[in-house]
Coordinates of C-alpha atoms in Angstrom, one line a residue:
M12 CA 13.5 -27.7 8.6
R13 CA 14.6 -28.2 5.0
K14 CA 11.0 -27.7 3.9
N15 CA 10.7 -24.4 5.8
I16 CA 14.0 -23.2 4.1
Q17 CA 12.6 -24.1 0.7
Y18 CA 9.3 -22.2 1.4
F19 CA 11.4 -19.2 2.5
Y20 CA 13.6 -19.1 -0.6
K21 CA 10.6 -19.6 -2.9
L22 CA 8.9 -16.6 -1.3
C23 CA 12.2 -14.7 -1.5
L24 CA 12.3 -15.3 -5.2
V25 CA 8.8 -13.9 -5.7
L26 CA 9.5 -10.9 -3.4
I27 CA 12.7 -10.2 -5.4
V28 CA 10.7 -10.1 -8.6
I29 CA 8.1 -7.8 -6.9
G30 CA 10.9 -5.5 -5.6
L31 CA 12.6 -5.4 -9.0
I32 CA 9.3 -4.6 -10.8
N33 CA 8.6 -2.0 -8.1
I34 CA 11.8 -0.2 -9.1
W35 CA 11.3 -0.5 -12.8
C36 CA 7.7 0.7 -12.7
I37 CA 8.9 4.0 -11.3
C38 CA 11.7 4.5 -13.8
W39 CA 10.2 3.3 -17.1
P40 CA 6.5 4.1 -17.8
I41 CA 5.2 2.6 -21.1
S42 CA 2.3 3.9 -23.2
A43 CA -1.0 1.9 -22.8
Q44 CA -2.5 0.1 -25.8
P45 CA -6.2 0.8 -26.7
I46 CA -9.0 -1.8 -26.1
N47 CA -11.1 -2.4 -29.2
D48 CA -14.3 -3.8 -27.6
N49 CA -16.7 -0.8 -27.8
A50 CA -19.2 -2.2 -25.4
R51 CA -16.5 -3.0 -22.8
N52 CA -14.9 0.4 -23.4
K53 CA -18.3 2.1 -22.6
Q54 CA -18.8 0.0 -19.5
V55 CA -15.3 0.7 -18.2
I56 CA -15.5 4.5 -18.8
N57 CA -18.9 4.7 -17.1
S58 CA -17.6 2.8 -14.1
I59 CA -14.5 5.0 -13.9
K60 CA -16.7 8.2 -14.0
L61 CA -19.1 6.9 -11.4
E62 CA -16.4 5.7 -8.9
T63 CA -14.4 8.9 -9.4
E64 CA -17.3 11.2 -8.8
K65 CA -18.4 9.1 -5.8
L66 CA -14.9 9.4 -4.3
L67 CA -14.6 13.1 -4.9
Q68 CA -18.1 14.1 -4.0
P69 CA -17.3 15.7 -0.7
I70 CA -14.6 17.9 -2.3
P71 CA -15.4 21.4 -3.8
K72 CA -16.2 21.3 -7.5
Q73 CA -13.1 23.3 -8.6
Q74 CA -10.8 20.9 -6.8
Q75 CA -12.8 17.9 -8.1
N76 CA -12.0 18.9 -11.7
C77 CA -8.3 19.4 -11.0
L78 CA -8.1 16.0 -9.2
K79 CA -10.0 14.2 -12.0
K80 CA -7.6 15.6 -14.6
Q81 CA -4.6 14.6 -12.5
K82 CA -6.0 11.1 -11.9
Y83 CA -7.0 10.4 -15.5
C84 CA -3.6 11.6 -16.8
K85 CA -1.8 9.1 -14.5
M86 CA -4.2 6.3 -15.4
G87 CA -3.7 7.0 -19.1
N88 CA 0.1 6.8 -18.8
S89 CA 0.3 3.0 -19.0
I90 CA -1.6 -0.2 -18.4
F91 CA -0.3 -0.8 -14.9
P92 CA -1.3 2.6 -13.4
F93 CA -4.7 2.0 -15.0
Y94 CA -4.9 -1.4 -13.2
R95 CA -3.9 0.1 -9.9
A96 CA -6.5 2.8 -10.1
T97 CA -9.4 0.5 -11.0
N98 CA -9.6 -2.1 -8.3
Y99 CA -13.4 -1.9 -8.4
L100 CA -13.3 -3.2 -12.0
F101 CA -11.1 -6.1 -10.9
W102 CA -13.5 -7.0 -8.1
S103 CA -16.6 -6.7 -10.4
D104 CA -15.1 -8.8 -13.1
F105 CA -13.6 -11.5 -10.9
F106 CA -16.8 -11.8 -8.9
Q107 CA -18.4 -13.3 -12.0
D108 CA -15.5 -15.7 -12.8
S109 CA -16.3 -19.4 -12.5
R110 CA -12.9 -20.2 -11.1
L111 CA -13.7 -18.3 -7.9
N112 CA -16.1 -21.1 -7.0
K113 CA -13.9 -23.8 -8.3
F114 CA -11.0 -23.0 -6.0
G115 CA -12.8 -21.5 -3.1
N116 CA -15.9 -21.8 -0.8
A117 CA -17.4 -20.3 2.4
K118 CA -14.4 -21.7 4.4
T119 CA -11.7 -20.0 2.3
K120 CA -12.5 -16.5 3.4
T121 CA -9.9 -14.5 5.4
W122 CA -8.5 -11.0 5.9
L123 CA -7.2 -9.7 2.6
S124 CA -5.3 -6.6 1.5
G125 CA -8.2 -6.0 -0.8
D126 CA -5.9 -4.4 -3.4
L127 CA -2.8 -6.6 -3.6
H128 CA -0.4 -5.6 -6.4
V129 CA 3.3 -5.1 -6.7
D130 CA 3.3 -1.4 -5.9
N131 CA 1.6 -2.1 -2.5
F132 CA 4.8 -3.7 -1.2
G133 CA 7.6 -1.5 0.2
T134 CA 10.0 -0.8 3.0
F135 CA 9.2 0.6 6.4
D136 CA 10.3 0.3 10.1
N137 CA 8.8 -2.3 12.3
D138 CA 8.3 -2.0 16.1
E139 CA 11.8 -3.3 16.6
G140 CA 13.3 -0.5 14.6
E141 CA 14.3 -2.8 11.7
V142 CA 13.7 -1.8 8.1
I143 CA 11.6 -4.6 6.6
F144 CA 10.0 -5.3 3.2
D145 CA 6.3 -6.2 3.4
L146 CA 2.8 -5.1 2.4
N147 CA 2.3 -1.4 3.1
D148 CA -1.2 -0.4 2.1
F149 CA -4.2 -1.6 4.0
D150 CA -7.0 0.9 3.5
E151 CA -9.0 -1.5 1.4
S152 CA -8.6 -4.5 3.7
V153 CA -11.7 -6.8 3.8
I154 CA -12.7 -10.3 4.7
A155 CA -13.3 -12.2 1.5
D156 CA -12.1 -15.2 -0.5
Y157 CA -8.3 -15.5 -0.6
Q158 CA -8.3 -15.7 -4.4
Y159 CA -9.0 -12.0 -4.8
D160 CA -5.6 -11.1 -3.4
L161 CA -3.7 -13.9 -5.1
W162 CA -5.2 -13.3 -8.6
R163 CA -4.8 -9.5 -8.3
L164 CA -1.1 -9.9 -7.3
A165 CA -0.4 -12.4 -10.0
T166 CA -2.1 -10.2 -12.6
S167 CA 0.0 -7.2 -11.5
I168 CA 3.2 -9.2 -11.9
I169 CA 2.3 -10.0 -15.5
L170 CA 1.3 -6.5 -16.4
A171 CA 4.2 -4.8 -14.8
S172 CA 6.8 -7.2 -16.2
N173 CA 5.2 -6.8 -19.7
E174 CA 5.5 -3.0 -19.5
N175 CA 9.1 -3.0 -18.4
N176 CA 10.3 -6.0 -20.5
L177 CA 11.5 -7.8 -17.4
L178 CA 10.3 -11.4 -18.0
D179 CA 9.4 -13.4 -21.1
Q180 CA 6.3 -15.7 -21.0
S181 CA 8.1 -18.8 -19.7
Q182 CA 9.7 -16.7 -16.9
Q183 CA 6.4 -15.2 -16.0
A184 CA 4.8 -18.6 -15.8
E185 CA 7.7 -19.7 -13.5
V186 CA 7.2 -16.7 -11.2
I187 CA 3.4 -17.2 -11.0
D188 CA 3.9 -20.9 -10.4
N189 CA 6.4 -20.1 -7.6
L190 CA 4.0 -17.6 -6.1
S191 CA 1.1 -20.1 -6.1
E192 CA 3.2 -22.9 -4.6
S193 CA 4.8 -20.7 -2.1
Y194 CA 1.4 -19.4 -1.0
L195 CA 0.0 -22.9 -0.4
D196 CA 3.2 -24.3 1.1
T197 CA 3.6 -21.3 3.5
L198 CA 0.0 -21.6 4.7
A199 CA 0.6 -25.3 5.4
S200 CA 3.8 -24.5 7.3
Y201 CA 1.9 -22.1 9.5
T202 CA -0.7 -24.7 10.6
G203 CA -0.6 -25.4 14.3
N204 CA 2.0 -22.7 15.2
D205 CA 2.7 -19.0 15.3
D206 CA 5.4 -18.9 12.7
E207 CA 3.6 -16.2 10.6
K208 CA 4.4 -13.8 13.4
K209 CA 8.2 -14.6 13.2
I210 CA 9.0 -14.5 9.5
Y211 CA 9.7 -11.1 8.0
F212 CA 12.2 -9.8 5.4
T213 CA 15.2 -7.7 6.3
N214 CA 18.6 -6.9 4.9
S215 CA 20.0 -9.9 6.8
N216 CA 17.8 -12.6 5.3
T217 CA 17.4 -11.4 1.7
N218 CA 19.7 -11.2 -1.3
K219 CA 20.2 -9.5 -4.7
H220 CA 17.7 -6.8 -5.6
L221 CA 15.6 -7.0 -2.5
K222 CA 18.7 -6.7 -0.3
K223 CA 19.8 -3.7 -2.3
L224 CA 16.4 -2.1 -1.9
L225 CA 16.5 -2.6 1.9
K226 CA 20.0 -1.3 2.2
K227 CA 19.0 1.9 0.3
A228 CA 16.0 2.3 2.6
Q229 CA 18.2 1.9 5.7
E230 CA 20.2 4.9 4.6
K231 CA 17.1 7.1 5.1
T232 CA 16.8 8.2 8.7
R233 CA 13.8 9.3 10.7
Q234 CA 15.5 12.7 11.0
D235 CA 15.5 12.9 7.2
L236 CA 11.7 12.3 7.2
L237 CA 11.1 15.0 9.9
N238 CA 13.3 17.5 8.1
K239 CA 11.4 16.8 4.8
W240 CA 7.9 17.4 6.3
T241 CA 8.3 19.5 9.4
K242 CA 10.2 22.5 10.8
I243 CA 10.9 24.0 14.2
D244 CA 8.9 27.2 14.8
Q245 CA 9.8 30.3 16.8
N246 CA 8.5 28.6 20.0
N247 CA 10.9 25.8 19.5
Q248 CA 8.0 23.4 18.7
R249 CA 8.0 21.0 15.7
K250 CA 5.2 21.7 13.3
F251 CA 4.4 20.6 9.7
D252 CA 6.0 22.7 7.0
L253 CA 3.0 24.0 5.1
S254 CA 5.2 25.5 2.4
S255 CA 5.2 22.0 0.9
E256 CA 2.8 21.6 -2.0
K257 CA 1.7 18.3 -0.6
L258 CA 0.5 19.6 2.8
A259 CA -2.3 22.0 3.8
L260 CA -4.0 23.2 6.9
P261 CA -6.5 20.6 8.3
C262 CA -10.2 21.2 8.0
A263 CA -12.8 21.3 10.8
I264 CA -12.3 17.6 11.8
K265 CA -9.0 18.3 13.5
E266 CA -10.4 17.8 17.0
Q267 CA -12.1 14.6 15.8
I268 CA -8.8 13.2 14.6
K269 CA -7.1 14.1 17.9
Y270 CA -9.9 12.2 19.8
Q271 CA -9.7 9.2 17.6
I272 CA -5.9 9.0 18.0
L273 CA -6.5 9.0 21.7
V274 CA -9.0 6.2 21.4
Y275 CA -6.7 4.2 19.1
S276 CA -3.7 4.7 21.3
Q277 CA -5.1 3.4 24.6
P278 CA -5.0 -0.4 23.8
I279 CA -1.9 0.0 21.6
A280 CA 0.2 1.8 24.2
K281 CA -0.7 -0.7 26.8
K282 CA 0.1 -3.7 24.6
L283 CA 3.4 -2.3 23.3
D284 CA 4.5 -0.7 26.6
Y285 CA 4.5 2.8 25.3
Q286 CA 4.5 5.9 27.6
N287 CA 1.2 7.6 28.1
N288 CA 2.2 10.6 26.0
F289 CA 3.7 8.6 23.1
F290 CA 0.6 9.3 21.0
Q291 CA 0.2 13.0 22.1
V292 CA -0.8 14.9 18.9
K293 CA 1.5 17.9 18.2
D294 CA 0.2 18.9 14.8
I295 CA -2.0 17.8 12.0
A296 CA -1.9 18.6 8.2
R297 CA -3.9 17.5 5.2
R298 CA -1.9 15.4 2.8
L299 CA -2.5 16.4 -0.8
N300 CA -2.1 14.6 -4.2
A301 CA -1.2 11.2 -2.7
G302 CA -2.1 7.8 -4.2
L303 CA -3.7 6.9 -7.4
G304 CA -6.8 4.8 -7.0
S305 CA -7.4 6.7 -3.8
L306 CA -6.4 10.1 -5.1
G307 CA -8.8 12.6 -3.5
T308 CA -9.6 10.4 -0.5
P309 CA -9.3 12.4 2.8
R310 CA -5.8 11.8 4.1
Y311 CA -3.9 13.4 7.0
S312 CA -0.4 13.5 8.4
V313 CA -0.3 13.5 12.2
L314 CA 2.8 14.5 14.2
I315 CA 3.0 12.7 17.6
E316 CA 5.4 13.0 20.5
G317 CA 7.1 9.6 20.3
K318 CA 9.2 8.1 23.1
T319 CA 10.4 11.3 24.7
D320 CA 9.7 15.0 24.7
Q321 CA 12.8 15.6 22.6
L322 CA 12.1 17.0 19.1
D323 CA 14.2 14.5 17.2
D324 CA 12.2 11.4 18.1
D325 CA 8.8 12.7 17.0
L326 CA 6.8 10.5 14.7
I327 CA 4.6 11.1 11.7
L328 CA 1.4 9.0 11.3
D329 CA -0.4 8.6 7.9
I330 CA -4.2 8.6 8.3
K331 CA -6.4 7.7 5.4
R332 CA -10.1 7.2 5.2
Q333 CA -11.1 3.6 4.5
S334 CA -13.9 3.3 2.0
K335 CA -16.7 0.8 2.3
P336 CA -15.5 -2.5 0.8
I337 CA -16.8 -3.2 -2.7

């Protein structure tokens, strides 16, 4: 029992740092420093151009140019946004690192986030209606060696803390050491049981900065979200508010989305004891200018019925195309 408590508090320490970095990254962007290796610069620039053009290829040319400018401006703002936007460079570089084979093998592959960094943690409601702090971005999930996630997260902690002057080198080393130990200890503690399904982080079992972040998130209600993105039309039906610059009419695949929601919902509704019309689609809108590395990826907001036919318990789903793993 004491060991489990130690694992829990080690993990809490790491998550508190991640939460604190998450807050500071939003508030205090720092200018990036140039890289002096000309050959490396050329390779990086070519990779960025290639990946960006591949991502934006289905989009009309005029929109492509606008999104490129927007994306490159965000990437150039500081080192950490650049790191976020170039996951493909991380995978390409790390694939050739000798330490990958030293600490892993064919048996150390598992489901990964695929893009694990401090900005991909956040707050959201779970199925019990609790506000929790956890991973919140899975569109690059893939089965691969565990080290890709662990090294990418550790690197992001160093970069973000450097930019925001949060930790000195000795503190960074302590956090990364705690992260590594907690990762291994937690894996060991899950052996032979289902504890990984029981542990999650809420306002009641966290402290300091993470607790403050969760309390703030709890103040935001589902009604606030509905009021932000939707409106009630003249027929007393809730629809997306297309006056928002971040929403637009869906394209021709609207019916395909409806069908896929139906297919997706059938096993989920049965497993979670939802009513048959819980996933009934009420409206669909394209989501614009969202993300950084995925900026330009087809993304949609889908309004569904929810538990009852009352307007105030409608739900908004975020649907995002998952690219082929690198």
